[in-house]
Amino acid sequence: MTDDSYVVYACFYYICQGIDTKAPALTQFYVYKNSDGNWIIDNDASQDSQISVYMDSQISDSDVSELVSKVQTELDKAQQDDSALKEFLNGLGEESTVNASTEAQNGTMLTASEDCNVRAEANTDAEILGVISAGDQVEKQGTEGEWVQIDYDGETGYIRGDLLEQN
């Protein structure tokens, strides 16, 4: 969209717990250079209709189509070679996506399932206020989307709900 912005594609592998074969995957990012000269991934690019249309149009480019096809072929082969991977991937989305921590009542004690950042706002780009360790308990103060609001050393903090479990 500008001379200092690009659509970037990243190939990677999902590692599924209890499954030997890694699942090939591909994702698309919109990146731009900020005023400090640093490259930034714009996680909200899909909210901008111009950027979203531009990113969608890139899929039809021959080099991008070739990359998508290559990754899809690798994924198909991985599923043919490992029935457990195929079964797992086919079952994605069948369970409820409701997270118990975000559905819990305010005042409920929740336990961190792993070390996690406490953010100043309910998004991954927000300032990190601190870290809580796996096993630490926090009291739910509220919910903002998929984020749980807590009190962190007298400040309002947010932790992704999928990192917390109801006691």
PDB file of C-alpha atoms in Angstrom:
ATOM      1  CA  MET A   1       0.000   0.000   0.000  1.00  0.00           C
ATOM      2  CA  THR A   2       3.033   2.278   0.597  1.00  0.00           C
ATOM      3  CA  ASP A   3       6.723   2.035  -0.240  1.00  0.00           C
ATOM      4  CA  ASP A   4       7.341   1.004   3.377  1.00  0.00           C
ATOM      5  CA  SER A   5       4.689  -1.708   3.667  1.00  0.00           C
ATOM      6  CA  TYR A   6       4.495  -5.281   2.454  1.00  0.00           C
ATOM      7  CA  VAL A   7       2.398  -8.404   2.574  1.00  0.00           C
ATOM      8  CA  VAL A   8       4.622 -11.126   4.025  1.00  0.00           C
ATOM      9  CA  TYR A   9       4.000 -14.869   3.995  1.00  0.00           C
ATOM     10  CA  ALA A  10       5.430 -17.148   6.668  1.00  0.00           C
ATOM     11  CA  CYS A  11       5.624 -20.927   6.363  1.00  0.00           C
ATOM     12  CA  PHE A  12       5.784 -22.845   9.629  1.00  0.00           C
ATOM     13  CA  TYR A  13       4.766 -26.104  11.282  1.00  0.00           C
ATOM     14  CA  TYR A  14       2.128 -26.651  13.935  1.00  0.00           C
ATOM     15  CA  ILE A  15       3.180 -29.139  16.573  1.00  0.00           C
ATOM     16  CA  CYS A  16       0.109 -30.950  17.843  1.00  0.00           C
ATOM     17  CA  GLN A  17       0.382 -32.447  21.314  1.00  0.00           C
ATOM     18  CA  GLY A  18       0.530 -36.240  21.211  1.00  0.00           C
ATOM     19  CA  ILE A  19       1.028 -36.373  17.418  1.00  0.00           C
ATOM     20  CA  ASP A  20       4.402 -37.204  15.873  1.00  0.00           C
ATOM     21  CA  THR A  21       3.957 -35.450  12.516  1.00  0.00           C
ATOM     22  CA  LYS A  22       4.181 -31.660  12.294  1.00  0.00           C
ATOM     23  CA  ALA A  23       1.435 -29.933  10.289  1.00  0.00           C
ATOM     24  CA  PRO A  24       2.700 -27.553   7.563  1.00  0.00           C
ATOM     25  CA  ALA A  25       1.003 -24.154   7.624  1.00  0.00           C
ATOM     26  CA  LEU A  26       1.133 -20.734   5.999  1.00  0.00           C
ATOM     27  CA  THR A  27       0.085 -17.338   7.280  1.00  0.00           C
ATOM     28  CA  GLN A  28      -0.069 -13.844   5.844  1.00  0.00           C
ATOM     29  CA  PHE A  29       1.011 -10.600   7.565  1.00  0.00           C
ATOM     30  CA  TYR A  30       0.842  -6.938   6.649  1.00  0.00           C
ATOM     31  CA  VAL A  31       4.022  -5.191   7.795  1.00  0.00           C
ATOM     32  CA  TYR A  32       5.046  -1.555   7.679  1.00  0.00           C
ATOM     33  CA  LYS A  33       7.976   0.594   8.759  1.00  0.00           C
ATOM     34  CA  ASN A  34       7.101   2.918  11.632  1.00  0.00           C
ATOM     35  CA  SER A  35       8.486   6.425  12.189  1.00  0.00           C
ATOM     36  CA  ASP A  36      11.467   4.978  14.108  1.00  0.00           C
ATOM     37  CA  GLY A  37      12.400   2.829  11.103  1.00  0.00           C
ATOM     38  CA  ASN A  38      11.317  -0.427  12.771  1.00  0.00           C
ATOM     39  CA  TRP A  39       9.246  -3.030  10.942  1.00  0.00           C
ATOM     40  CA  ILE A  40       5.885  -3.652  12.597  1.00  0.00           C
ATOM     41  CA  ILE A  41       3.350  -6.443  12.040  1.00  0.00           C
ATOM     42  CA  ASP A  42      -0.061  -4.771  11.794  1.00  0.00           C
ATOM     43  CA  ASN A  43      -2.350  -7.186  13.634  1.00  0.00           C
ATOM     44  CA  ASP A  44      -5.349  -4.972  12.865  1.00  0.00           C
ATOM     45  CA  ALA A  45      -4.755  -4.799   9.089  1.00  0.00           C
ATOM     46  CA  SER A  46      -7.820  -6.939   8.369  1.00  0.00           C
ATOM     47  CA  GLN A  47      -9.967  -4.210   9.960  1.00  0.00           C
ATOM     48  CA  ASP A  48      -8.861  -1.732   7.267  1.00  0.00           C
ATOM     49  CA  SER A  49     -10.921  -2.488   4.146  1.00  0.00           C
ATOM     50  CA  GLN A  50      -8.277  -1.146   1.722  1.00  0.00           C
ATOM     51  CA  ILE A  51      -5.506  -3.236   3.262  1.00  0.00           C
ATOM     52  CA  SER A  52      -7.773  -6.278   3.516  1.00  0.00           C
ATOM     53  CA  VAL A  53      -8.745  -6.071  -0.174  1.00  0.00           C
ATOM     54  CA  TYR A  54      -5.081  -5.610  -1.115  1.00  0.00           C
ATOM     55  CA  MET A  55      -4.017  -8.633   0.956  1.00  0.00           C
ATOM     56  CA  ASP A  56      -6.783 -10.764  -0.568  1.00  0.00           C
ATOM     57  CA  SER A  57      -5.713  -9.729  -4.063  1.00  0.00           C
ATOM     58  CA  GLN A  58      -2.182 -11.006  -3.424  1.00  0.00           C
ATOM     59  CA  ILE A  59      -3.465 -14.594  -3.253  1.00  0.00           C
ATOM     60  CA  SER A  60      -3.953 -14.610  -7.031  1.00  0.00           C
ATOM     61  CA  ASP A  61      -0.293 -13.722  -7.740  1.00  0.00           C
ATOM     62  CA  SER A  62       1.452 -16.703  -9.312  1.00  0.00           C
ATOM     63  CA  ASP A  63       4.252 -16.891  -6.736  1.00  0.00           C
ATOM     64  CA  VAL A  64       1.771 -16.734  -3.848  1.00  0.00           C
ATOM     65  CA  SER A  65      -0.527 -19.314  -5.490  1.00  0.00           C
ATOM     66  CA  GLU A  66       2.484 -21.580  -5.943  1.00  0.00           C
ATOM     67  CA  LEU A  67       3.440 -21.187  -2.266  1.00  0.00           C
ATOM     68  CA  VAL A  68      -0.129 -21.891  -1.101  1.00  0.00           C
ATOM     69  CA  SER A  69      -0.262 -24.980  -3.324  1.00  0.00           C
ATOM     70  CA  LYS A  70       3.118 -26.210  -2.049  1.00  0.00           C
ATOM     71  CA  VAL A  71       2.087 -25.898   1.608  1.00  0.00           C
ATOM     72  CA  GLN A  72      -1.309 -27.519   0.925  1.00  0.00           C
ATOM     73  CA  THR A  73       0.412 -30.446  -0.838  1.00  0.00           C
ATOM     74  CA  GLU A  74       2.765 -30.872   2.135  1.00  0.00           C
ATOM     75  CA  LEU A  75      -0.190 -30.791   4.540  1.00  0.00           C
ATOM     76  CA  ASP A  76      -2.145 -33.328   2.466  1.00  0.00           C
ATOM     77  CA  LYS A  77       0.872 -35.661   2.425  1.00  0.00           C
ATOM     78  CA  ALA A  78       1.408 -35.266   6.176  1.00  0.00           C
ATOM     79  CA  GLN A  79      -2.227 -36.257   6.766  1.00  0.00           C
ATOM     80  CA  GLN A  80      -1.942 -39.237   4.393  1.00  0.00           C
ATOM     81  CA  ASP A  81       1.169 -40.407   6.227  1.00  0.00           C
ATOM     82  CA  ASP A  82      -0.224 -39.903   9.744  1.00  0.00           C
ATOM     83  CA  SER A  83      -3.850 -40.826  10.382  1.00  0.00           C
ATOM     84  CA  ALA A  84      -3.643 -39.376  13.911  1.00  0.00           C
ATOM     85  CA  LEU A  85      -2.774 -35.964  12.456  1.00  0.00           C
ATOM     86  CA  LYS A  86      -5.623 -36.221   9.955  1.00  0.00           C
ATOM     87  CA  GLU A  87      -8.093 -37.186  12.676  1.00  0.00           C
ATOM     88  CA  PHE A  88      -6.906 -34.355  14.905  1.00  0.00           C
ATOM     89  CA  LEU A  89      -7.141 -31.714  12.159  1.00  0.00           C
ATOM     90  CA  ASN A  90     -10.553 -32.965  11.030  1.00  0.00           C
ATOM     91  CA  GLY A  91     -11.794 -32.663  14.615  1.00  0.00           C
ATOM     92  CA  LEU A  92     -10.718 -29.046  15.059  1.00  0.00           C
ATOM     93  CA  GLY A  93     -13.636 -26.767  15.735  1.00  0.00           C
ATOM     94  CA  GLU A  94     -15.944 -29.550  16.884  1.00  0.00           C
ATOM     95  CA  GLU A  95     -15.561 -28.765  20.561  1.00  0.00           C
ATOM     96  CA  SER A  96     -16.958 -25.631  22.104  1.00  0.00           C
ATOM     97  CA  THR A  97     -14.632 -22.685  21.737  1.00  0.00           C
ATOM     98  CA  VAL A  98     -15.974 -21.091  24.922  1.00  0.00           C
ATOM     99  CA  ASN A  99     -13.145 -20.621  27.401  1.00  0.00           C
ATOM    100  CA  ALA A 100     -14.081 -21.392  31.006  1.00  0.00           C
ATOM    101  CA  SER A 101     -11.970 -18.531  32.358  1.00  0.00           C
ATOM    102  CA  THR A 102     -13.746 -15.889  30.270  1.00  0.00           C
ATOM    103  CA  GLU A 103     -17.133 -17.374  31.178  1.00  0.00           C
ATOM    104  CA  ALA A 104     -16.344 -17.528  34.919  1.00  0.00           C
ATOM    105  CA  GLN A 105     -18.046 -15.062  37.251  1.00  0.00           C
ATOM    106  CA  ASN A 106     -16.148 -11.967  38.386  1.00  0.00           C
ATOM    107  CA  GLY A 107     -14.418 -12.710  41.692  1.00  0.00           C
ATOM    108  CA  THR A 108     -13.559 -16.276  40.625  1.00  0.00           C
ATOM    109  CA  MET A 109      -9.999 -17.419  41.318  1.00  0.00           C
ATOM    110  CA  LEU A 110      -8.215 -18.574  38.149  1.00  0.00           C
ATOM    111  CA  THR A 111      -4.878 -20.391  37.811  1.00  0.00           C
ATOM    112  CA  ALA A 112      -2.249 -19.674  35.158  1.00  0.00           C
ATOM    113  CA  SER A 113      -1.687 -22.810  33.056  1.00  0.00           C
ATOM    114  CA  GLU A 114       1.734 -21.482  31.962  1.00  0.00           C
ATOM    115  CA  ASP A 115       3.917 -18.418  32.470  1.00  0.00           C
ATOM    116  CA  CYS A 116       2.072 -15.497  30.906  1.00  0.00           C
ATOM    117  CA  ASN A 117       2.344 -11.764  30.338  1.00  0.00           C
ATOM    118  CA  VAL A 118       0.047  -9.345  32.115  1.00  0.00           C
ATOM    119  CA  ARG A 119      -0.801  -6.548  29.661  1.00  0.00           C
ATOM    120  CA  ALA A 120      -1.955  -2.970  30.275  1.00  0.00           C
ATOM    121  CA  GLU A 121      -4.717  -3.388  27.672  1.00  0.00           C
ATOM    122  CA  ALA A 122      -6.600  -6.346  26.217  1.00  0.00           C
ATOM    123  CA  ASN A 123      -4.366  -6.919  23.186  1.00  0.00           C
ATOM    124  CA  THR A 124      -1.018  -8.502  22.369  1.00  0.00           C
ATOM    125  CA  ASP A 125       0.554  -5.172  21.396  1.00  0.00           C
ATOM    126  CA  ALA A 126      -0.124  -3.545  24.771  1.00  0.00           C
ATOM    127  CA  GLU A 127       2.577  -2.761  27.325  1.00  0.00           C
ATOM    128  CA  ILE A 128       3.627  -5.726  29.471  1.00  0.00           C
ATOM    129  CA  LEU A 129       3.064  -4.845  33.130  1.00  0.00           C
ATOM    130  CA  GLY A 130       4.661  -8.057  34.365  1.00  0.00           C
ATOM    131  CA  VAL A 131       4.568 -11.831  34.229  1.00  0.00           C
ATOM    132  CA  ILE A 132       2.741 -14.393  36.337  1.00  0.00           C
ATOM    133  CA  SER A 133       4.091 -17.910  36.635  1.00  0.00           C
ATOM    134  CA  ALA A 134       2.364 -21.191  35.885  1.00  0.00           C
ATOM    135  CA  GLY A 135       0.322 -22.153  38.942  1.00  0.00           C
ATOM    136  CA  ASP A 136      -0.125 -18.575  40.189  1.00  0.00           C
ATOM    137  CA  GLN A 137      -3.693 -17.637  41.050  1.00  0.00           C
ATOM    138  CA  VAL A 138      -5.456 -14.416  40.094  1.00  0.00           C
ATOM    139  CA  GLU A 139      -8.925 -13.079  40.804  1.00  0.00           C
ATOM    140  CA  LYS A 140     -11.052 -12.306  37.774  1.00  0.00           C
ATOM    141  CA  GLN A 141     -12.245  -8.689  37.770  1.00  0.00           C
ATOM    142  CA  GLY A 142     -13.915  -8.691  34.359  1.00  0.00           C
ATOM    143  CA  THR A 143     -13.712  -9.774  30.729  1.00  0.00           C
ATOM    144  CA  GLU A 144     -12.860  -7.924  27.544  1.00  0.00           C
ATOM    145  CA  GLY A 145     -13.344 -10.193  24.539  1.00  0.00           C
ATOM    146  CA  GLU A 146     -11.028 -13.189  24.989  1.00  0.00           C
ATOM    147  CA  TRP A 147      -9.061 -11.402  27.732  1.00  0.00           C
ATOM    148  CA  VAL A 148      -9.547 -11.672  31.490  1.00  0.00           C
ATOM    149  CA  GLN A 149      -9.179  -8.482  33.521  1.00  0.00           C
ATOM    150  CA  ILE A 150      -7.267  -8.786  36.804  1.00  0.00           C
ATOM    151  CA  ASP A 151      -5.740  -6.547  39.450  1.00  0.00           C
ATOM    152  CA  TYR A 152      -1.959  -6.651  39.048  1.00  0.00           C
ATOM    153  CA  ASP A 153      -0.092  -4.831  41.820  1.00  0.00           C
ATOM    154  CA  GLY A 154      -2.813  -2.193  42.053  1.00  0.00           C
ATOM    155  CA  GLU A 155      -3.109  -1.726  38.286  1.00  0.00           C
ATOM    156  CA  THR A 156      -5.700  -3.090  35.888  1.00  0.00           C
ATOM    157  CA  GLY A 157      -4.080  -5.872  33.882  1.00  0.00           C
ATOM    158  CA  TYR A 158      -5.205  -8.321  31.219  1.00  0.00           C
ATOM    159  CA  ILE A 159      -4.290 -11.956  30.520  1.00  0.00           C
ATOM    160  CA  ARG A 160      -5.469 -14.004  27.541  1.00  0.00           C
ATOM    161  CA  GLY A 161      -8.273 -16.231  28.771  1.00  0.00           C
ATOM    162  CA  ASP A 162      -6.818 -19.378  27.201  1.00  0.00           C
ATOM    163  CA  LEU A 163      -3.839 -19.099  29.585  1.00  0.00           C
ATOM    164  CA  LEU A 164      -6.043 -19.327  32.681  1.00  0.00           C
ATOM    165  CA  GLU A 165      -7.983 -22.239  34.146  1.00  0.00           C
ATOM    166  CA  GLN A 166     -10.877 -22.151  36.549  1.00  0.00           C
ATOM    167  CA  ASN A 167     -10.024 -23.706  39.937  1.00  0.00           C
TER     168      ASN A 167
END
